PDB file of C-alpha atoms and ligand atoms in Angstrom:
ATOM      1  CA  MET A 743      -5.056 -18.131   3.590  1.00  0.00           C
ATOM      2  CA  ARG A 744      -4.325 -14.408   3.343  1.00  0.00           C
ATOM      3  CA  THR A 745      -7.283 -12.071   4.015  1.00  0.00           C
ATOM      4  CA  LYS A 746      -7.618  -9.652   1.103  1.00  0.00           C
ATOM      5  CA  PHE A 747      -6.774  -6.035   1.958  1.00  0.00           C
ATOM      6  CA  ILE A 748      -8.176  -3.114  -0.044  1.00  0.00           C
ATOM      7  CA  ALA A 749      -6.714   0.283   0.867  1.00  0.00           C
ATOM      8  CA  GLY A 750      -7.646   3.703  -0.496  1.00  0.00           C
ATOM      9  CA  ASN A 751      -4.914   6.297  -0.981  1.00  0.00           C
ATOM     10  CA  TRP A 752      -6.706   9.640  -1.108  1.00  0.00           C
ATOM     11  CA  LYS A 753      -3.505  11.541  -1.984  1.00  0.00           C
ATOM     12  CA  MET A 754      -3.910  15.369  -1.854  1.00  0.00           C
ATOM     13  CA  ASN A 755      -7.677  15.374  -2.434  1.00  0.00           C
ATOM     14  CA  LEU A 756     -11.035  16.124  -0.764  1.00  0.00           C
ATOM     15  CA  THR A 757     -12.108  18.579   1.931  1.00  0.00           C
ATOM     16  CA  LYS A 758     -12.715  17.997   5.627  1.00  0.00           C
ATOM     17  CA  THR A 759     -16.460  17.584   5.031  1.00  0.00           C
ATOM     18  CA  SER A 760     -16.144  15.304   1.994  1.00  0.00           C
ATOM     19  CA  SER A 761     -13.476  13.210   3.786  1.00  0.00           C
ATOM     20  CA  ILE A 762     -15.834  12.583   6.685  1.00  0.00           C
ATOM     21  CA  GLU A 763     -18.734  11.733   4.357  1.00  0.00           C
ATOM     22  CA  LEU A 764     -16.656   9.334   2.262  1.00  0.00           C
ATOM     23  CA  ALA A 765     -15.163   7.630   5.332  1.00  0.00           C
ATOM     24  CA  ARG A 766     -18.629   7.177   6.897  1.00  0.00           C
ATOM     25  CA  ALA A 767     -20.090   5.726   3.687  1.00  0.00           C
ATOM     26  CA  ILE A 768     -17.238   3.185   3.487  1.00  0.00           C
ATOM     27  CA  ALA A 769     -17.249   2.341   7.207  1.00  0.00           C
ATOM     28  CA  LYS A 770     -20.889   1.294   7.227  1.00  0.00           C
ATOM     29  CA  ALA A 771     -20.579  -1.013   4.199  1.00  0.00           C
ATOM     30  CA  ILE A 772     -17.491  -3.129   4.964  1.00  0.00           C
ATOM     31  CA  PRO A 773     -17.965  -6.878   4.491  1.00  0.00           C
ATOM     32  CA  ASN A 774     -16.666  -9.173   7.230  1.00  0.00           C
ATOM     33  CA  ASN A 775     -14.265 -11.203   5.130  1.00  0.00           C
ATOM     34  CA  VAL A 776     -12.017  -8.402   3.765  1.00  0.00           C
ATOM     35  CA  ASP A 777      -9.710  -5.864   5.439  1.00  0.00           C
ATOM     36  CA  VAL A 778     -10.407  -2.316   4.281  1.00  0.00           C
ATOM     37  CA  GLY A 779      -8.396   0.853   4.951  1.00  0.00           C
ATOM     38  CA  ILE A 780      -8.236   4.504   3.944  1.00  0.00           C
ATOM     39  CA  ALA A 781      -5.324   6.945   3.991  1.00  0.00           C
ATOM     40  CA  PRO A 782      -6.645  10.529   4.127  1.00  0.00           C
ATOM     41  CA  PRO A 783      -4.401  13.620   3.979  1.00  0.00           C
ATOM     42  CA  PHE A 784      -2.726  14.269   7.386  1.00  0.00           C
ATOM     43  CA  VAL A 785      -4.924  17.265   8.203  1.00  0.00           C
ATOM     44  CA  TYR A 786      -8.137  15.222   8.027  1.00  0.00           C
ATOM     45  CA  ILE A 787      -6.959  12.105   9.873  1.00  0.00           C
ATOM     46  CA  ASP A 788      -8.220  13.166  13.285  1.00  0.00           C
ATOM     47  CA  ALA A 789     -11.675  14.156  12.020  1.00  0.00           C
ATOM     48  CA  VAL A 790     -11.946  10.932  10.004  1.00  0.00           C
ATOM     49  CA  ALA A 791     -10.822   8.911  13.046  1.00  0.00           C
ATOM     50  CA  SER A 792     -13.746  10.286  15.080  1.00  0.00           C
ATOM     51  CA  ALA A 793     -16.177   9.718  12.194  1.00  0.00           C
ATOM     52  CA  ILE A 794     -15.303   6.019  11.842  1.00  0.00           C
ATOM     53  CA  SER A 795     -14.643   5.177  15.483  1.00  0.00           C
ATOM     54  CA  GLY A 796     -16.057   1.779  16.457  1.00  0.00           C
ATOM     55  CA  SER A 797     -16.052   0.539  12.831  1.00  0.00           C
ATOM     56  CA  LYS A 798     -13.771  -2.043  11.219  1.00  0.00           C
ATOM     57  CA  LEU A 799     -12.352   0.500   8.757  1.00  0.00           C
ATOM     58  CA  LEU A 800      -8.583   0.787   9.201  1.00  0.00           C
ATOM     59  CA  LEU A 801      -7.067   4.239   9.297  1.00  0.00           C
ATOM     60  CA  GLY A 802      -3.845   4.907   7.411  1.00  0.00           C
ATOM     61  CA  ALA A 803      -1.474   7.751   6.564  1.00  0.00           C
ATOM     62  CA  GLN A 804       0.310   8.528   3.303  1.00  0.00           C
ATOM     63  CA  ASP A 805       3.734   9.240   4.783  1.00  0.00           C
ATOM     64  CA  ALA A 806       5.657   9.597   8.051  1.00  0.00           C
ATOM     65  CA  TYR A 807       9.124  10.819   8.954  1.00  0.00           C
ATOM     66  CA  CYS A 808      11.798   8.436  10.203  1.00  0.00           C
ATOM     67  CA  GLU A 809      12.328   9.942  13.688  1.00  0.00           C
ATOM     68  CA  PRO A 810       9.917   9.771  16.634  1.00  0.00           C
ATOM     69  CA  SER A 811      10.206  13.503  17.500  1.00  0.00           C
ATOM     70  CA  GLY A 812      12.530  16.480  17.204  1.00  0.00           C
ATOM     71  CA  ALA A 813      13.449  19.478  15.075  1.00  0.00           C
ATOM     72  CA  PHE A 814      12.027  18.340  11.715  1.00  0.00           C
ATOM     73  CA  THR A 815       9.911  21.285  10.588  1.00  0.00           C
ATOM     74  CA  GLY A 816       6.769  20.272   8.768  1.00  0.00           C
ATOM     75  CA  ASP A 817       7.109  16.539   9.348  1.00  0.00           C
ATOM     76  CA  ILE A 818       4.880  14.064  11.193  1.00  0.00           C
ATOM     77  CA  SER A 819       6.224  11.090  13.175  1.00  0.00           C
ATOM     78  CA  PRO A 820       4.979   7.497  13.374  1.00  0.00           C
ATOM     79  CA  PRO A 821       4.141   7.791  17.134  1.00  0.00           C
ATOM     80  CA  MET A 822       2.030  10.917  16.397  1.00  0.00           C
ATOM     81  CA  LEU A 823       0.063   8.959  13.811  1.00  0.00           C
ATOM     82  CA  LYS A 824      -0.317   6.035  16.196  1.00  0.00           C
ATOM     83  CA  ASP A 825      -1.684   8.461  18.759  1.00  0.00           C
ATOM     84  CA  LEU A 826      -4.505   9.344  16.308  1.00  0.00           C
ATOM     85  CA  GLY A 827      -5.434   5.687  15.732  1.00  0.00           C
ATOM     86  CA  VAL A 828      -3.497   5.163  12.503  1.00  0.00           C
ATOM     87  CA  LYS A 829      -2.677   1.508  11.760  1.00  0.00           C
ATOM     88  CA  PHE A 830      -0.782   1.600   8.448  1.00  0.00           C
ATOM     89  CA  VAL A 831       1.466   4.068   6.604  1.00  0.00           C
ATOM     90  CA  LEU A 832       2.543   4.095   2.942  1.00  0.00           C
ATOM     91  CA  THR A 833       6.282   4.058   2.236  1.00  0.00           C
ATOM     92  CA  GLY A 834       8.094   4.419  -1.058  1.00  0.00           C
ATOM     93  CA  HIS A 835       5.046   5.526  -3.042  1.00  0.00           C
ATOM     94  CA  SER A 836       6.211   6.383  -6.559  1.00  0.00           C
ATOM     95  CA  GLU A 837       4.946   9.959  -6.227  1.00  0.00           C
ATOM     96  CA  ARG A 838       7.281  10.420  -3.271  1.00  0.00           C
ATOM     97  CA  ARG A 839      10.164   8.604  -4.983  1.00  0.00           C
ATOM     98  CA  HIS A 840       9.796  10.387  -8.330  1.00  0.00           C
ATOM     99  CA  ILE A 841       8.124  13.771  -7.689  1.00  0.00           C
ATOM    100  CA  LEU A 842       9.625  14.477  -4.247  1.00  0.00           C
ATOM    101  CA  HIS A 843      12.883  12.608  -5.014  1.00  0.00           C
ATOM    102  CA  GLU A 844      12.907  10.559  -1.812  1.00  0.00           C
ATOM    103  CA  PRO A 845      16.087   8.472  -1.978  1.00  0.00           C
ATOM    104  CA  PRO A 846      16.065   4.732  -1.157  1.00  0.00           C
ATOM    105  CA  GLU A 847      17.938   5.318   2.168  1.00  0.00           C
ATOM    106  CA  LEU A 848      15.191   7.660   3.401  1.00  0.00           C
ATOM    107  CA  VAL A 849      12.416   5.313   2.224  1.00  0.00           C
ATOM    108  CA  SER A 850      14.169   2.524   4.100  1.00  0.00           C
ATOM    109  CA  ARG A 851      14.540   4.534   7.325  1.00  0.00           C
ATOM    110  CA  LYS A 852      10.884   5.563   7.166  1.00  0.00           C
ATOM    111  CA  ALA A 853       9.646   1.974   6.691  1.00  0.00           C
ATOM    112  CA  LEU A 854      11.728   0.734   9.628  1.00  0.00           C
ATOM    113  CA  ALA A 855      10.652   3.643  11.883  1.00  0.00           C
ATOM    114  CA  ILE A 856       6.979   3.004  11.066  1.00  0.00           C
ATOM    115  CA  TYR A 857       7.360  -0.694  11.868  1.00  0.00           C
ATOM    116  CA  THR A 858       9.289   0.051  15.062  1.00  0.00           C
ATOM    117  CA  ALA A 859       6.482   2.376  16.223  1.00  0.00           C
ATOM    118  CA  GLY A 860       4.087  -0.598  16.060  1.00  0.00           C
ATOM    119  CA  LEU A 861       2.440   0.384  12.764  1.00  0.00           C
ATOM    120  CA  THR A 862       2.231  -1.492   9.442  1.00  0.00           C
ATOM    121  CA  PRO A 863       4.219  -0.124   6.524  1.00  0.00           C
ATOM    122  CA  ILE A 864       2.575  -0.593   3.109  1.00  0.00           C
ATOM    123  CA  HIS A 865       5.814  -0.586   1.175  1.00  0.00           C
ATOM    124  CA  CYS A 866       5.316   0.425  -2.459  1.00  0.00           C
ATOM    125  CA  VAL A 867       7.544  -0.929  -5.210  1.00  0.00           C
ATOM    126  CA  GLY A 868       7.301  -0.509  -8.949  1.00  0.00           C
ATOM    127  CA  GLU A 869       9.175   0.155 -12.159  1.00  0.00           C
ATOM    128  CA  THR A 870       8.905   3.081 -14.581  1.00  0.00           C
ATOM    129  CA  LEU A 871       7.984   2.462 -18.218  1.00  0.00           C
ATOM    130  CA  GLU A 872      11.612   3.030 -19.224  1.00  0.00           C
ATOM    131  CA  GLU A 873      12.771   0.399 -16.714  1.00  0.00           C
ATOM    132  CA  ARG A 874      10.140  -2.096 -17.945  1.00  0.00           C
ATOM    133  CA  ASP A 875      11.069  -1.513 -21.583  1.00  0.00           C
ATOM    134  CA  SER A 876      14.753  -2.083 -20.796  1.00  0.00           C
ATOM    135  CA  HIS A 877      13.966  -5.328 -18.908  1.00  0.00           C
ATOM    136  CA  GLN A 878      15.005  -3.964 -15.511  1.00  0.00           C
ATOM    137  CA  THR A 879      11.647  -4.524 -13.779  1.00  0.00           C
ATOM    138  CA  LEU A 880      12.671  -7.387 -11.501  1.00  0.00           C
ATOM    139  CA  GLU A 881      16.011  -5.802 -10.584  1.00  0.00           C
ATOM    140  CA  VAL A 882      14.240  -2.549  -9.595  1.00  0.00           C
ATOM    141  CA  ILE A 883      11.656  -4.433  -7.530  1.00  0.00           C
ATOM    142  CA  ARG A 884      14.355  -6.466  -5.762  1.00  0.00           C
ATOM    143  CA  SER A 885      16.334  -3.392  -4.754  1.00  0.00           C
ATOM    144  CA  GLN A 886      13.185  -1.628  -3.480  1.00  0.00           C
ATOM    145  CA  LEU A 887      12.303  -4.714  -1.405  1.00  0.00           C
ATOM    146  CA  GLU A 888      15.824  -4.688   0.016  1.00  0.00           C
ATOM    147  CA  GLU A 889      15.008  -1.318   1.611  1.00  0.00           C
ATOM    148  CA  LEU A 890      13.247  -3.482   4.223  1.00  0.00           C
ATOM    149  CA  LYS A 891      15.441  -5.160   6.822  1.00  0.00           C
ATOM    150  CA  PRO A 892      14.496  -8.706   7.907  1.00  0.00           C
ATOM    151  CA  THR A 893      16.292  -8.200  11.238  1.00  0.00           C
ATOM    152  CA  THR A 894      13.953  -5.317  12.152  1.00  0.00           C
ATOM    153  CA  ILE A 895      10.757  -6.475  10.473  1.00  0.00           C
ATOM    154  CA  THR A 896       9.868  -9.828  11.995  1.00  0.00           C
ATOM    155  CA  ASP A 897       6.044  -9.953  12.022  1.00  0.00           C
ATOM    156  CA  PRO A 898       4.571 -10.829   8.593  1.00  0.00           C
ATOM    157  CA  ASN A 899       1.160  -9.551   9.729  1.00  0.00           C
ATOM    158  CA  ARG A 900       2.656  -6.072  10.120  1.00  0.00           C
ATOM    159  CA  LEU A 901       4.072  -5.730   6.615  1.00  0.00           C
ATOM    160  CA  VAL A 902       2.226  -5.193   3.335  1.00  0.00           C
ATOM    161  CA  ILE A 903       3.848  -4.782  -0.091  1.00  0.00           C
ATOM    162  CA  ALA A 904       2.118  -2.845  -2.862  1.00  0.00           C
ATOM    163  CA  TYR A 905       3.240  -3.521  -6.427  1.00  0.00           C
ATOM    164  CA  GLU A 906       2.516  -0.328  -8.308  1.00  0.00           C
ATOM    165  CA  PRO A 907       3.949  -0.108 -11.820  1.00  0.00           C
ATOM    166  CA  VAL A 908       4.642   3.628 -12.191  1.00  0.00           C
ATOM    167  CA  TRP A 909       3.295   3.635 -15.764  1.00  0.00           C
ATOM    168  CA  ALA A 910      -0.091   2.425 -14.484  1.00  0.00           C
ATOM    169  CA  ILE A 911      -0.636   4.963 -11.681  1.00  0.00           C
ATOM    170  CA  GLY A 912      -3.323   7.497 -12.497  1.00  0.00           C
ATOM    171  CA  THR A 913      -2.926   6.794 -16.219  1.00  0.00           C
ATOM    172  CA  GLY A 914      -5.913   4.529 -16.807  1.00  0.00           C
ATOM    173  CA  ARG A 915      -3.411   1.928 -18.041  1.00  0.00           C
ATOM    174  CA  THR A 916      -3.404  -1.238 -15.924  1.00  0.00           C
ATOM    175  CA  ALA A 917      -0.943  -4.106 -15.786  1.00  0.00           C
ATOM    176  CA  THR A 918      -2.443  -7.235 -17.315  1.00  0.00           C
ATOM    177  CA  ASP A 919      -3.383  -9.994 -14.886  1.00  0.00           C
ATOM    178  CA  GLN A 920      -0.320 -11.939 -16.076  1.00  0.00           C
ATOM    179  CA  GLN A 921       2.066  -8.975 -15.663  1.00  0.00           C
ATOM    180  CA  ALA A 922       0.762  -8.412 -12.132  1.00  0.00           C
ATOM    181  CA  GLN A 923       0.952 -12.097 -11.155  1.00  0.00           C
ATOM    182  CA  GLU A 924       4.482 -12.427 -12.577  1.00  0.00           C
ATOM    183  CA  VAL A 925       5.798  -9.558 -10.431  1.00  0.00           C
ATOM    184  CA  HIS A 926       3.778 -10.551  -7.333  1.00  0.00           C
ATOM    185  CA  HIS A 927       5.218 -14.066  -7.586  1.00  0.00           C
ATOM    186  CA  PHE A 928       8.706 -12.584  -7.899  1.00  0.00           C
ATOM    187  CA  ILE A 929       8.076 -10.417  -4.805  1.00  0.00           C
ATOM    188  CA  ARG A 930       7.062 -13.476  -2.786  1.00  0.00           C
ATOM    189  CA  ASP A 931      10.087 -15.369  -4.023  1.00  0.00           C
ATOM    190  CA  THR A 932      12.416 -12.494  -3.102  1.00  0.00           C
ATOM    191  CA  MET A 933      10.824 -12.255   0.365  1.00  0.00           C
ATOM    192  CA  THR A 934      11.383 -15.999   0.805  1.00  0.00           C
ATOM    193  CA  LYS A 935      15.086 -15.422   0.205  1.00  0.00           C
ATOM    194  CA  MET A 936      15.192 -12.342   2.461  1.00  0.00           C
ATOM    195  CA  TRP A 937      13.154 -13.900   5.325  1.00  0.00           C
ATOM    196  CA  ASN A 938      11.822 -17.432   4.811  1.00  0.00           C
ATOM    197  CA  ARG A 939       8.945 -19.224   3.093  1.00  0.00           C
ATOM    198  CA  ASP A 940       6.544 -19.023   6.042  1.00  0.00           C
ATOM    199  CA  PHE A 941       7.066 -15.269   6.393  1.00  0.00           C
ATOM    200  CA  ALA A 942       6.700 -14.669   2.640  1.00  0.00           C
ATOM    201  CA  ASP A 943       3.507 -16.742   2.505  1.00  0.00           C
ATOM    202  CA  ARG A 944       1.863 -14.565   5.148  1.00  0.00           C
ATOM    203  CA  VAL A 945       2.705 -11.089   3.814  1.00  0.00           C
ATOM    204  CA  ARG A 946      -0.053  -9.525   1.741  1.00  0.00           C
ATOM    205  CA  ILE A 947       0.900  -8.115  -1.656  1.00  0.00           C
ATOM    206  CA  GLN A 948      -1.483  -5.505  -3.066  1.00  0.00           C
ATOM    207  CA  TYR A 949      -1.662  -4.424  -6.680  1.00  0.00           C
ATOM    208  CA  GLY A 950      -1.970  -0.680  -7.379  1.00  0.00           C
ATOM    209  CA  GLY A 951      -2.219   1.289 -10.594  1.00  0.00           C
ATOM    210  CA  SER A 952      -5.611   2.146 -12.110  1.00  0.00           C
ATOM    211  CA  MET A 953      -7.425  -0.670 -10.302  1.00  0.00           C
ATOM    212  CA  LYS A 954     -11.149  -0.056 -10.787  1.00  0.00           C
ATOM    213  CA  PRO A 955     -14.431  -1.985 -10.517  1.00  0.00           C
ATOM    214  CA  GLU A 956     -14.075  -3.241 -14.121  1.00  0.00           C
ATOM    215  CA  ASN A 957     -10.671  -4.900 -13.675  1.00  0.00           C
ATOM    216  CA  ALA A 958     -10.658  -5.668  -9.938  1.00  0.00           C
ATOM    217  CA  THR A 959     -12.111  -9.189 -10.086  1.00  0.00           C
ATOM    218  CA  SER A 960      -9.605 -10.532 -12.605  1.00  0.00           C
ATOM    219  CA  LEU A 961      -6.599  -8.889 -10.908  1.00  0.00           C
ATOM    220  CA  LEU A 962      -7.721 -10.019  -7.443  1.00  0.00           C
ATOM    221  CA  SER A 963      -8.199 -13.589  -8.748  1.00  0.00           C
ATOM    222  CA  GLN A 964      -4.463 -13.999  -9.361  1.00  0.00           C
ATOM    223  CA  PRO A 965      -2.933 -16.336  -6.773  1.00  0.00           C
ATOM    224  CA  ASP A 966      -0.398 -13.814  -5.418  1.00  0.00           C
ATOM    225  CA  VAL A 967      -2.604 -10.694  -5.597  1.00  0.00           C
ATOM    226  CA  ASP A 968      -3.893 -10.207  -2.051  1.00  0.00           C
ATOM    227  CA  GLY A 969      -5.608  -6.866  -2.415  1.00  0.00           C
ATOM    228  CA  GLY A 970      -5.388  -3.442  -3.963  1.00  0.00           C
ATOM    229  CA  LEU A 971      -3.994   0.015  -3.267  1.00  0.00           C
ATOM    230  CA  ILE A 972      -6.510   2.296  -4.914  1.00  0.00           C
ATOM    231  CA  GLY A 973      -6.013   5.959  -5.883  1.00  0.00           C
ATOM    232  CA  GLY A 974      -8.556   7.543  -8.214  1.00  0.00           C
ATOM    233  CA  ALA A 975     -11.298   4.957  -7.654  1.00  0.00           C
ATOM    234  CA  ALA A 976     -10.982   5.397  -3.856  1.00  0.00           C
ATOM    235  CA  LEU A 977     -12.356   8.948  -3.983  1.00  0.00           C
ATOM    236  CA  LYS A 978     -15.958   7.818  -4.562  1.00  0.00           C
ATOM    237  CA  SER A 979     -17.672   5.370  -2.218  1.00  0.00           C
ATOM    238  CA  GLU A 980     -19.467   3.599  -5.121  1.00  0.00           C
ATOM    239  CA  SER A 981     -16.296   2.690  -7.034  1.00  0.00           C
ATOM    240  CA  PHE A 982     -14.243   1.943  -3.905  1.00  0.00           C
ATOM    241  CA  LEU A 983     -16.945  -0.291  -2.416  1.00  0.00           C
ATOM    242  CA  ALA A 984     -17.392  -2.058  -5.768  1.00  0.00           C
ATOM    243  CA  ILE A 985     -13.707  -3.078  -5.542  1.00  0.00           C
ATOM    244  CA  VAL A 986     -14.113  -4.056  -1.878  1.00  0.00           C
ATOM    245  CA  ASN A 987     -17.124  -6.203  -2.799  1.00  0.00           C
ATOM    246  CA  ALA A 988     -15.230  -7.832  -5.669  1.00  0.00           C
ATOM    247  CA  ALA A 989     -12.577  -8.858  -3.109  1.00  0.00           C
ATOM    248  CA  ALA A 990     -15.292 -10.130  -0.752  1.00  0.00           C
ATOM    249  CA  ARG A 991     -16.841 -12.335  -3.474  1.00  0.00           C
ATOM    250  CA  LEU A 992     -13.429 -13.988  -3.979  1.00  0.00           C
ATOM    251  CA  SER A 993     -12.947 -14.578  -0.240  1.00  0.00           C
ATOM    252  CA  PRO A 994     -14.200 -17.417   1.980  1.00  0.00           C
TER     253      PRO A 994
HETATM  254  P1  LIG B2155      -4.473   5.021  -9.085  1.00  0.00           P
HETATM  255  O1  LIG B2155      -3.392   5.254  -7.929  1.00  0.00           O
HETATM  256  O2  LIG B2155      -5.429   3.956  -8.613  1.00  0.00           O
HETATM  257  O3  LIG B2155      -5.148   6.361  -9.274  1.00  0.00           O
HETATM  258  O4  LIG B2155      -3.724   4.582 -10.312  1.00  0.00           O
HETATM  259  C1  LIG B2155      -2.865   4.179  -7.194  1.00  0.00           C
HETATM  260  C2  LIG B2155      -1.819   4.671  -6.190  1.00  0.00           C
HETATM  261  O5  LIG B2155      -1.071   5.588  -6.519  1.00  0.00           O
HETATM  262  O6  LIG B2155      -1.730   4.173  -5.055  1.00  0.00           O
END
């Protein structure tokens, strides 16, 4: 049985004060049967870490560079994030792939460096509308999964996949339950081939892309949907906690 994992991706939003308030409101309301995380902007991570210390809320980051230290102006390394109490880091988010043009080789190196530093990559995969319309969805997802290397990543508890159809992110348009389940099942199948069945059965696969309180229960009820990566709805404690509670009601 995979414990559901709801993570909030705050992107480039909030202030120091509102970050602390939001993190505190979430930290005090986490149910016992769900894993919950937040990924604030880098500059607020330390303040948020102090605000939630001693709680079950997992701290995440939205990016990390692929080297532990060195002359990489402006970048932040996985060991630095670990030092602040970060547990998970997003890799391959579509905004980094498509707006910042991060190539697959860099996404791959980042995911492996994050894992090697002892952190959990949440590796994001997802097709654009053009790719879906030209029936390339599964091929795109497979190649993005292949950015991960089974020889380096060996602990299924330290890997999370997020299926985020690009056309559903921040658009208000959500994949149907069937579209999500079809791709999540394909992801598990591909991981079985890359690693093995036991490994694939343990990795959590989140859905992301306009998940909100109104559609969370039906998406999270799909057999291969093990949680959510939430953008817009993660910026208010009411909507984020409503999704967390929907996951809790579906969990033993
Ligand atoms: P959204 O973002 O919930 O606002 O669609 C999800 C994400 O980008 O992780």
